[in-house]
Coordinates of C-alpha atoms and ligand atoms in Angstrom, one line a residue:
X1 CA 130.4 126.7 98.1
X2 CA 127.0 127.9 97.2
X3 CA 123.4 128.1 99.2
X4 CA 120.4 128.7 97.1
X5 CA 117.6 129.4 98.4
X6 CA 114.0 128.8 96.8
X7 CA 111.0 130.6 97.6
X8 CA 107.8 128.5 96.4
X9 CA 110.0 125.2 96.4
X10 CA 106.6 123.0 96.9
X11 CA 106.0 124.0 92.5
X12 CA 106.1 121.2 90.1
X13 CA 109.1 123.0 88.4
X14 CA 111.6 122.0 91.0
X15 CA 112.8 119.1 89.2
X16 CA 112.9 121.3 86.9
X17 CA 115.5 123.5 88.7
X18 CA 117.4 120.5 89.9
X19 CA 118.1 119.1 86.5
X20 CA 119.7 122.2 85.7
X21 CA 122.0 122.6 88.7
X22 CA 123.5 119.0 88.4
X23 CA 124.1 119.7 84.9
X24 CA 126.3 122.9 86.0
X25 CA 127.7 121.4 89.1
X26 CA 130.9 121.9 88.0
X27 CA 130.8 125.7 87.8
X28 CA 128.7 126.1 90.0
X29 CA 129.9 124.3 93.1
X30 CA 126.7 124.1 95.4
X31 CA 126.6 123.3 98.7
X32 CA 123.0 123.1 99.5
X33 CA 119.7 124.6 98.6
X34 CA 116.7 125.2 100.9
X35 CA 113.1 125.2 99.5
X36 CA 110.9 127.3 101.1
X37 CA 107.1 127.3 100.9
X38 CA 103.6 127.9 102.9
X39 CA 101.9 125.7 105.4
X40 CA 99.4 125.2 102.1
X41 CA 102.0 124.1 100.1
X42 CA 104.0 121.6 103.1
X43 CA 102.5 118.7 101.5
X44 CA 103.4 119.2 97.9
X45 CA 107.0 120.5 99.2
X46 CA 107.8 117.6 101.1
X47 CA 107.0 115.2 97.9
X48 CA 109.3 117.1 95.5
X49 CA 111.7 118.3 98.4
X50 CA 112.3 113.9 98.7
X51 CA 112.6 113.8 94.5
X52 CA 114.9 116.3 94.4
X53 CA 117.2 114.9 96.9
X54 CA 116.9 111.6 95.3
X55 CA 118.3 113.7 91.8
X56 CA 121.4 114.6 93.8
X57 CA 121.8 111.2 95.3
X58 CA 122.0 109.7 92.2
X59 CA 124.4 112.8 90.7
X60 CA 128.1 112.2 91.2
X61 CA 127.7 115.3 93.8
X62 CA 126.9 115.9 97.4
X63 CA 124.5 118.7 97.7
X64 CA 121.7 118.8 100.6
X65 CA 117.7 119.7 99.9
X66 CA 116.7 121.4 103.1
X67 CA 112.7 122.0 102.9
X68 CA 111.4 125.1 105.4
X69 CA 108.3 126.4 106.1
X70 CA 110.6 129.8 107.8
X71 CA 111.7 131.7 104.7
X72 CA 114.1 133.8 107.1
X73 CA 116.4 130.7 107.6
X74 CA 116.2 129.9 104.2
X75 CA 117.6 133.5 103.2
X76 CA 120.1 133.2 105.8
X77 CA 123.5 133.4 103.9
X78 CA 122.1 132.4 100.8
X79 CA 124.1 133.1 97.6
X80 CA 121.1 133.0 95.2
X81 CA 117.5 133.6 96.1
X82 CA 115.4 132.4 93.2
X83 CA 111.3 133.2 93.4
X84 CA 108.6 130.2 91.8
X85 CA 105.5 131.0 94.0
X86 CA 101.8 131.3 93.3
X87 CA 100.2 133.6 96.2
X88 CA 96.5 131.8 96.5
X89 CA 97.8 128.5 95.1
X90 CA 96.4 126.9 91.4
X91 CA 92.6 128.1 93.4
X92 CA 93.6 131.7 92.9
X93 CA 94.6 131.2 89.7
X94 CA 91.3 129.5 88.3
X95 CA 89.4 133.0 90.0
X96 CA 91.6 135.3 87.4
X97 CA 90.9 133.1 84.8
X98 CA 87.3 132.1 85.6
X99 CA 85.8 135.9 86.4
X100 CA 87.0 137.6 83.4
X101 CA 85.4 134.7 81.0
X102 CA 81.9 134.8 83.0
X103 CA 81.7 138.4 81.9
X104 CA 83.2 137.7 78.4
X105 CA 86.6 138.9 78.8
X106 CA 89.7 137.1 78.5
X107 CA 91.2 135.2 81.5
X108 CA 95.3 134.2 81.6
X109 CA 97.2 134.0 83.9
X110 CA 99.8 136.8 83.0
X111 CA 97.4 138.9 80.8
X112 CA 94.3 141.1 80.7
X113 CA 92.6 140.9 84.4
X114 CA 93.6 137.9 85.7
X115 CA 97.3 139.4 85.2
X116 CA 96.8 142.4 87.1
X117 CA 95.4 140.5 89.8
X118 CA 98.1 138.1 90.0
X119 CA 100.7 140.9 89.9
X120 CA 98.4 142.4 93.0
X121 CA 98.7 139.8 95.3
X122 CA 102.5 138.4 94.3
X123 CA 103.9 142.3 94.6
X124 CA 103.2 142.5 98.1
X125 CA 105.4 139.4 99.2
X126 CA 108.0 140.0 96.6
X127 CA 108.7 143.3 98.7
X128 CA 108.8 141.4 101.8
X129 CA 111.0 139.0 100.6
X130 CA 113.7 141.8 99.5
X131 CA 113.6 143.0 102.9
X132 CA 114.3 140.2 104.7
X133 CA 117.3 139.7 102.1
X134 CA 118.7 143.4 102.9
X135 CA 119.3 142.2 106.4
X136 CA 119.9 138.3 105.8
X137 CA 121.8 138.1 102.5
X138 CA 122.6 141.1 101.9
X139 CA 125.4 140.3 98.9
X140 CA 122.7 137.8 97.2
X141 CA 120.8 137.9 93.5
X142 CA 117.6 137.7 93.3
X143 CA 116.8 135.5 90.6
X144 CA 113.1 136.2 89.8
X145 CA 110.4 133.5 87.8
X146 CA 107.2 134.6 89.6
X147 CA 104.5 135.8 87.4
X148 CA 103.9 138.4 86.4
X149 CA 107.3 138.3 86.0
X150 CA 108.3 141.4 84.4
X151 CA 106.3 143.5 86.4
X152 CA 107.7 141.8 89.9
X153 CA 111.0 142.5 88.9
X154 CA 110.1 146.0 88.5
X155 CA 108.7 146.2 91.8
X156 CA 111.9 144.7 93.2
X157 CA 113.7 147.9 92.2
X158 CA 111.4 150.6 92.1
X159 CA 110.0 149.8 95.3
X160 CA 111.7 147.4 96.3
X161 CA 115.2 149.7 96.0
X162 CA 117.4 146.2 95.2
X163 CA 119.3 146.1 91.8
X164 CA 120.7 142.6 92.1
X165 CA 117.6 141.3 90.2
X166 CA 116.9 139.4 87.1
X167 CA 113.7 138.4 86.2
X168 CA 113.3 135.2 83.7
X169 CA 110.9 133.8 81.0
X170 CA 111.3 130.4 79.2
X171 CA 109.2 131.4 76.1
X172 CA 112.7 133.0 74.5
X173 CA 114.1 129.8 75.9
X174 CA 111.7 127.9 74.0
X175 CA 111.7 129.9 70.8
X176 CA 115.1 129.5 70.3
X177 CA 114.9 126.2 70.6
X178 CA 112.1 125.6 68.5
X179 CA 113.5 128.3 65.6
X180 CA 116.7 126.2 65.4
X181 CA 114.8 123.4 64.7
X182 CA 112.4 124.6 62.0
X183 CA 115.8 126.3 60.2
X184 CA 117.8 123.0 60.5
X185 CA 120.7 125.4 61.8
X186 CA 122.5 124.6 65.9
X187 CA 121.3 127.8 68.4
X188 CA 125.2 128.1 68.5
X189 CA 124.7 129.5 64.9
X190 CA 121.9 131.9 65.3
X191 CA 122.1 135.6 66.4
X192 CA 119.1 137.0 68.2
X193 CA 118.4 140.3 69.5
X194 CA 114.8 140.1 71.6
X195 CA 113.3 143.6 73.3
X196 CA 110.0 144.0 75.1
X197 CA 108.5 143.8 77.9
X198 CA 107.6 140.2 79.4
X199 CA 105.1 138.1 77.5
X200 CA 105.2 140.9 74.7
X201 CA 108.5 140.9 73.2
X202 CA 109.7 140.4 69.7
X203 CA 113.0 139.2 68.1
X204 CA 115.0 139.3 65.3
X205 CA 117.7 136.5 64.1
X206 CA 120.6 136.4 61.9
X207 CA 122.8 133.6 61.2
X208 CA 126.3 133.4 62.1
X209 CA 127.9 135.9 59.2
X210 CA 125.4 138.6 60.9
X211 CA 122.8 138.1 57.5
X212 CA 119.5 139.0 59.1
X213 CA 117.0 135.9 58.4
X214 CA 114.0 136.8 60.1
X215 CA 112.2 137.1 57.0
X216 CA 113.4 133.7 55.8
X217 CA 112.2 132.5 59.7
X218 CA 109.0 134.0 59.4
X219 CA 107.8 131.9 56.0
X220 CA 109.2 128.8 57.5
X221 CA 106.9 129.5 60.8
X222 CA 104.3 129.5 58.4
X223 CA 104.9 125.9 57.7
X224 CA 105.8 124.2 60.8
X225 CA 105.6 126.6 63.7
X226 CA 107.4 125.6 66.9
X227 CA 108.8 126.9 70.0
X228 CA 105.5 127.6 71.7
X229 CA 104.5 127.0 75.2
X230 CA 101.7 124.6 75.8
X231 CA 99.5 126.7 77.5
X232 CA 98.7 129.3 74.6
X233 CA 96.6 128.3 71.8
X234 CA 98.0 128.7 68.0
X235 CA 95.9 131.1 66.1
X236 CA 98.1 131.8 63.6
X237 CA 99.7 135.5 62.8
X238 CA 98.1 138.0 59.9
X239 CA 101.6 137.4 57.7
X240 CA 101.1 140.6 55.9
X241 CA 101.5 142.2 59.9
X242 CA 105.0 140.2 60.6
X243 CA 106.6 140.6 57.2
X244 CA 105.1 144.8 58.0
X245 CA 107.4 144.9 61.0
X246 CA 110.1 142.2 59.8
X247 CA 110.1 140.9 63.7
X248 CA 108.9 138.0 65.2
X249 CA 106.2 138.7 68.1
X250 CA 106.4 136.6 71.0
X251 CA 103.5 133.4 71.4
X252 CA 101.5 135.7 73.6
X253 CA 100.9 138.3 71.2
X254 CA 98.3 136.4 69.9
X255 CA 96.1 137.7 72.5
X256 CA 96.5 141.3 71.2
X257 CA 96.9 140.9 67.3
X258 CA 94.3 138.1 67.1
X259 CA 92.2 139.2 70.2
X260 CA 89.0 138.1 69.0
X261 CA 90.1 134.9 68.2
X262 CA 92.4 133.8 71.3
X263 CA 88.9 135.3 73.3
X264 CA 86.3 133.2 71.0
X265 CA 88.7 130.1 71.6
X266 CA 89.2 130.9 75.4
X267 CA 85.6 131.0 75.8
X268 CA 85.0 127.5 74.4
X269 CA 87.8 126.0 76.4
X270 CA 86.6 127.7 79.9
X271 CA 82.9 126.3 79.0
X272 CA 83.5 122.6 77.9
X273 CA 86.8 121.6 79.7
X274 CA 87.3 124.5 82.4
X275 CA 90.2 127.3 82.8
X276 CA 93.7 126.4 82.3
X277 CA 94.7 126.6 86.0
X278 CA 91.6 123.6 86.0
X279 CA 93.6 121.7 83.3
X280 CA 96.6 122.5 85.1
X281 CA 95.7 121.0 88.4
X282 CA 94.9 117.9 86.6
X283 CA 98.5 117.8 85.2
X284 CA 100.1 118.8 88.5
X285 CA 98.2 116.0 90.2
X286 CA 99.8 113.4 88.0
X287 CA 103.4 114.9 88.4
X288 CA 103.2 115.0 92.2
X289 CA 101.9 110.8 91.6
X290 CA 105.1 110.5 89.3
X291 CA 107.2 112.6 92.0
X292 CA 106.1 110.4 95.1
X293 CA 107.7 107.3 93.5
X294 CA 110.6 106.5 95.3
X295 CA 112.3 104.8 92.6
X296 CA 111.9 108.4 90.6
X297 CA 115.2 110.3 90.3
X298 CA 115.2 112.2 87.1
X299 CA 112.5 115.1 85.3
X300 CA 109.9 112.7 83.8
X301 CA 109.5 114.2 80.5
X302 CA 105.7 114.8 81.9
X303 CA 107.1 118.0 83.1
X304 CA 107.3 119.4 79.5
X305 CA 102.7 119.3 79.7
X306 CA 103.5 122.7 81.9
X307 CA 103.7 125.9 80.0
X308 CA 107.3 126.9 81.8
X309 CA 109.1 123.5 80.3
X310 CA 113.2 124.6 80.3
X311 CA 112.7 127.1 82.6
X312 CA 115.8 126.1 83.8
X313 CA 117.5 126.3 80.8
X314 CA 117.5 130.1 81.4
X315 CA 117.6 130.1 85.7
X316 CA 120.3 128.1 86.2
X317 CA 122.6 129.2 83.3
X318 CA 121.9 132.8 84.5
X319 CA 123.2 131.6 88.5
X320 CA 125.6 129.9 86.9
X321 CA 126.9 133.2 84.6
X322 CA 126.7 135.7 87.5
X323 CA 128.6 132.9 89.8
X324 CA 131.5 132.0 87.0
X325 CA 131.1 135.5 85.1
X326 CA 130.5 133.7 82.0
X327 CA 129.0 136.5 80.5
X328 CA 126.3 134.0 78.2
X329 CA 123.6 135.5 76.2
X330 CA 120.3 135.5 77.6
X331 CA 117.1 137.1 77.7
X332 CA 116.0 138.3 80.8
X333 CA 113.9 141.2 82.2
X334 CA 115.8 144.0 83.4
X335 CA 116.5 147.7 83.7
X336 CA 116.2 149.1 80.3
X337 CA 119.0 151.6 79.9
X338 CA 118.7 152.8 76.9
X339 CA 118.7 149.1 74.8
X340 CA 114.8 150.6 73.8
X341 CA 114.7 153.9 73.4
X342 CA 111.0 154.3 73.3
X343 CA 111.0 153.0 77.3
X344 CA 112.3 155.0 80.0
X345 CA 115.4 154.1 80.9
X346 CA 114.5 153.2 84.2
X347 CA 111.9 150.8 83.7
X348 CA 112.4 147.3 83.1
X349 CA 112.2 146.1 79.9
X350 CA 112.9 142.4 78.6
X351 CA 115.8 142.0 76.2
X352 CA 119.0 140.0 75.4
X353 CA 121.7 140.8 77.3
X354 CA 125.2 138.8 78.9
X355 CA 124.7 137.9 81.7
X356 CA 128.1 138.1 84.5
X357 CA 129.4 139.3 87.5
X358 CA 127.8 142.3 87.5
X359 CA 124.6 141.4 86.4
X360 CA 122.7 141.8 82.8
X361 CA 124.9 143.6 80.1
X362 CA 122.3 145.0 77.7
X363 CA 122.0 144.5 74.1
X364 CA 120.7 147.7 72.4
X365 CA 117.9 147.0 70.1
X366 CA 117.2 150.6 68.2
X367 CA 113.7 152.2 67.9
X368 CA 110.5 149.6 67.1
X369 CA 108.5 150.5 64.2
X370 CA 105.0 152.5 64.9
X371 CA 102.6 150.3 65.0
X372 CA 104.8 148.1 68.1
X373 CA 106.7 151.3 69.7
X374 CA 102.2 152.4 70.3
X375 CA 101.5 149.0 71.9
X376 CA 104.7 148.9 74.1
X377 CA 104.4 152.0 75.5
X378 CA 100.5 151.2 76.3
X379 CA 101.8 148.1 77.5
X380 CA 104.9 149.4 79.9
X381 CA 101.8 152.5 80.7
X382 CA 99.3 149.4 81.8
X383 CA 102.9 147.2 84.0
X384 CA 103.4 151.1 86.0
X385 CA 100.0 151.7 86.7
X386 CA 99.5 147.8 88.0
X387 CA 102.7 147.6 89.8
X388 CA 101.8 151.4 91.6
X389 CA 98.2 149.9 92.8
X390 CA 99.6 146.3 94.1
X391 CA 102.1 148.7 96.2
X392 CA 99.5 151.3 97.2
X393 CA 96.4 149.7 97.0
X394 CA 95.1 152.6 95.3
X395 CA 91.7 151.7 93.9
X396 CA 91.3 154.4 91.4
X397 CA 95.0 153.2 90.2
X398 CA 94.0 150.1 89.6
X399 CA 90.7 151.1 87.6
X400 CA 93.5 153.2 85.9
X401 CA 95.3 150.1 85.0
X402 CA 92.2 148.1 84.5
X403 CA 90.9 151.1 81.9
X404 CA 94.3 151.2 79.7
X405 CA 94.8 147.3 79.3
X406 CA 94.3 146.4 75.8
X407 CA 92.2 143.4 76.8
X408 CA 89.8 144.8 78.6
X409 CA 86.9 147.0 77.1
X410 CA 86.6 150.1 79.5
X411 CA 83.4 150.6 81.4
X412 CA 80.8 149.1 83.9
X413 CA 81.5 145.5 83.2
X414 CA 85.3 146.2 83.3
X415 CA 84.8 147.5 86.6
X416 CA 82.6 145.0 87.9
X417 CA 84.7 142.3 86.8
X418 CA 87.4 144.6 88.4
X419 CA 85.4 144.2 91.9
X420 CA 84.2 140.5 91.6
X421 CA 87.8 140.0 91.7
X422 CA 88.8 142.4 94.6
X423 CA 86.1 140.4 96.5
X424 CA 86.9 136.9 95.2
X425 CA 91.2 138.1 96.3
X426 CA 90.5 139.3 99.1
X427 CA 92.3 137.3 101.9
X428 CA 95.6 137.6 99.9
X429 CA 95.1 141.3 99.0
X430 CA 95.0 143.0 102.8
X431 CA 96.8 146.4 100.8
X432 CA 93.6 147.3 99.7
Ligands
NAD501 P1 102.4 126.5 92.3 O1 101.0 126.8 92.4 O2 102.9 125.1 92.3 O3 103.1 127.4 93.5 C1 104.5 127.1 93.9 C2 104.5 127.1 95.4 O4 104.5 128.4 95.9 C3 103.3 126.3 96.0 O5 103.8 125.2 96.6 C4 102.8 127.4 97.0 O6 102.3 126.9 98.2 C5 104.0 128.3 97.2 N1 103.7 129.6 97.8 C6 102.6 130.3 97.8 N2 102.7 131.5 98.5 C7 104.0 131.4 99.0 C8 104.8 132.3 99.8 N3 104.3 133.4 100.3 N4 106.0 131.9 100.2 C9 106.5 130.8 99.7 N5 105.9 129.9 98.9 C10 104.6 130.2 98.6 O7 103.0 127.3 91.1 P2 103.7 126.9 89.7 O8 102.7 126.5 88.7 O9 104.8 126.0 90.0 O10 104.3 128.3 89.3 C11 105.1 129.0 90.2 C12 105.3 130.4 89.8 O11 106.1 130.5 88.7 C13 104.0 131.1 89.5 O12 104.0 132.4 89.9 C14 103.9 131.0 88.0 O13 103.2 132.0 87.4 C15 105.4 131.2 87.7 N6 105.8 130.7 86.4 C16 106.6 131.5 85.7 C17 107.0 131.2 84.4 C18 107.9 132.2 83.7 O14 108.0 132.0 82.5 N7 108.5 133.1 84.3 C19 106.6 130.0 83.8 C20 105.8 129.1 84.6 C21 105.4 129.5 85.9
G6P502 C1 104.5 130.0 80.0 C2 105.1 131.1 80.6 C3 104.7 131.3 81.9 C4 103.3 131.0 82.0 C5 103.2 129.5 82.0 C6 101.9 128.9 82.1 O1 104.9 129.6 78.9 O2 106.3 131.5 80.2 O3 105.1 132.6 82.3 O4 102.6 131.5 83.0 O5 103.9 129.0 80.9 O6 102.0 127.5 82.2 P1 100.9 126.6 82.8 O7 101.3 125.2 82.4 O8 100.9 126.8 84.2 O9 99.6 127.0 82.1
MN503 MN1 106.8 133.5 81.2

């Protein structure tokens, strides 16, 4: 039978996770899973450690939630690792997000400066986690969701040396979803072929006699969009762009084809009701009141406020793949090989692919057009560059990375920023 362990099991998602594994219980026979988090996170672990056990207890199944603050017990023998923590807590998070808009940049959590910084100060622990797994669980997956997540995974086997990684994303989760919908036509039915990088991918869809409909898709967006996360704000597409390269960009594209307005609107939002990471302590505060009743045993739909709603969707069915070889389609962030040909095949690209035994099969996509072949090679460029400075703690890397990021105007207030947030980091950056 199965141990999983969980590193950053104190997160609001673990219901989340739960939900997922009871639904698969029955090919994927697990035995117990141990949650493993900080001495800053105990108190928000033990609350959701208690709801998740309450989950199983009231499954059909006998599984055991063991909560930990000693990650090396945790990895001990585990079967599947799987990664959901925030190095700094939600208070880090409101710095990347709150420096960059005082100096009239954009600040997200996964793009432009904030997004280097986070991939900073997660990198270093992600590497110490694969070490302890080469000598504790040596046989296990790593199943990665920690921001930024394409670029972690990366890490994990550049530097990291460990191939049995796949990193995850539930905005393909959720576009699917929401596509279906909006064409009245069962996922089952639909054909998609996604390739990118994380958080800047595209897709394509056909239905099930292989008719490419992406075209069709893209007007019927135009009338009722759906399928995007709640934390990123819906300035619509220039259709003239999409129809241009017949793909669909993923919901955080906005903040490069519609920069000036995802800025103007992040702006307003960080001056009259505070960062998102402010929101989103609000929302997590709530949860953790819902998660503390004892009478609680299943997600509250509450959960879905979150922008990473059905993560699960894609962690556990991915487990649950690799575990039963089921060889399912999903889209995860991976080594490239080849499925774009305008990336390296080395470098880690995110793309649909079946998932089994041995890992992510990938699906070959074919060269992008111009225009998106330019921004994803800038893009994969910026991922290297951050991912080299979070492991050397190069300075001049990171003013590299800092220099070539599309959302970030190069010069003396891109560095200063740049430096308010070296300062601002600097307990959780000792590298540099
Ligand atoms: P959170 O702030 O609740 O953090 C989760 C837990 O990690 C906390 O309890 C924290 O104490 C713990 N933690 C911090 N450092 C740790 C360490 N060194 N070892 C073990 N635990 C540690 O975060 P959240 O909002 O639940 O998000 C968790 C992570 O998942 C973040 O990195 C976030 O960006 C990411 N995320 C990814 C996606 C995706 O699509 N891949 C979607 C949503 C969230
Ligand atoms: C998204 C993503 C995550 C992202 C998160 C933010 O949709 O896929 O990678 O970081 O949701 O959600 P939050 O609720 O924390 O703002
Ligand atoms: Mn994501």
């Amino acid at each position: 039978k199965v141990k999983i362990a969980t590193i950053g099991g104190g997160s609001s998602y673990t219901p989340e996770l739960m939900e997922g594994f009871i639904k698969r219980y029955d090919e994927l026979p697990i035995k117990e899973i141990w949650l493993v988090d900080v001495a800053e996170g105990k108190e928000k672990q033990d609350i959701v450690g208690k709801m998740a056990q309450r989950m199983w207890d009231a499954s059909p199944y006998d599984v055991k939630i063991h909560t930990t603050l000693d990650r090396q017990l945790a990895l001990k023998d585990a079967d599947f690792v799987t990664t959901q923590f925030r190095v700094g807590q939600l208070d880090a998070r409101v710095k990347d997000e709150r420096i960059p808009f005082s100096y009239g940049l954009l600040g997200q959590e996964t793009n432009g400066a904030g997004g280097m910084f986070k991939a900073f100060r997660t990198i270093p622990i992600i590497l110490e986690v694969v070490e302890d797994m080469k000598v504790l669980c040596p046989d296990a997956w790593l199943i990665n969701f920690a921001n930024p997540s394409g670029m972690v995974t990366e890490a994990i086997i550049k530097y990291g040396k460990w191939d049995k990684v796949i990193g995850l994303c539930n905005v393909p989760v959720m576009a699917k979803m929401g596509e279906s919908n909006t064409l009245g036509i069962p996922k089952e039915d639909l054909i998609y072929k996604f390739a990118g990088v994380n958080h800047f991918h595209w897709h394509k869809v056909a239905d099930k006699n292989g008719k490419d409909i992406t075209l069709d898709l893209i007007d019927k967006l135009y009338e009722e969009n759906s399928g995007l996360p709640k934390n990123i704000f819906d300035v619509a597409f220039y259709k003239e762009q999409l129809v241009q390269m017949k793909m669909i960009p993923c919901g955080y594209h906005r903040y490069y084809y519609r920069a000036e307005e995802m800025l103007k609107h992040g702006i307003t939002e960080y001056e009259n009701e505070g960062t998102r990471a402010q929101q989103v302590k609000k929302i997590e505060h709530d949860l953790f009141e819902l998660y503390k009743d004892p009478n609680l045993n299943y997600k509250p739909k509450q959960l879905e406020e979150r922008g990473g709603a059905y993560y699960s969707d894609a962690a556990c069915e991915t487990i649950a793949s690799i575990y039963a070889n089921k060889n399912t389609e999903i889209v995860v962030s991976t080594r490239n090989d080849g499925a774009i040909p305008d990336l390296p095949a080395e470098c880690v690209v995110e793309v649909t692919a079946y998932v089994g035994a041995q890992g992510a099969r990938n699906v070959a996509f074919g060269e992008l057009p111009t225009a998106e072949k330019g921004w994803l090679q800038v893009m994969k460029a910026m991922e290297l560059l951050t991912i080299e400075a979070a492991v050397t703690g190069d300075y001049a890397t990171a003013l590299q990375a800092f220099t070539i990021n599309p959302l970030i105007q190069s010069g003396e207030t891109a560095k200063q920023v740049m430096n308010e947030l070296f300062i601002a980091h600097e307990a959780h950056l000792p590298q540099f």
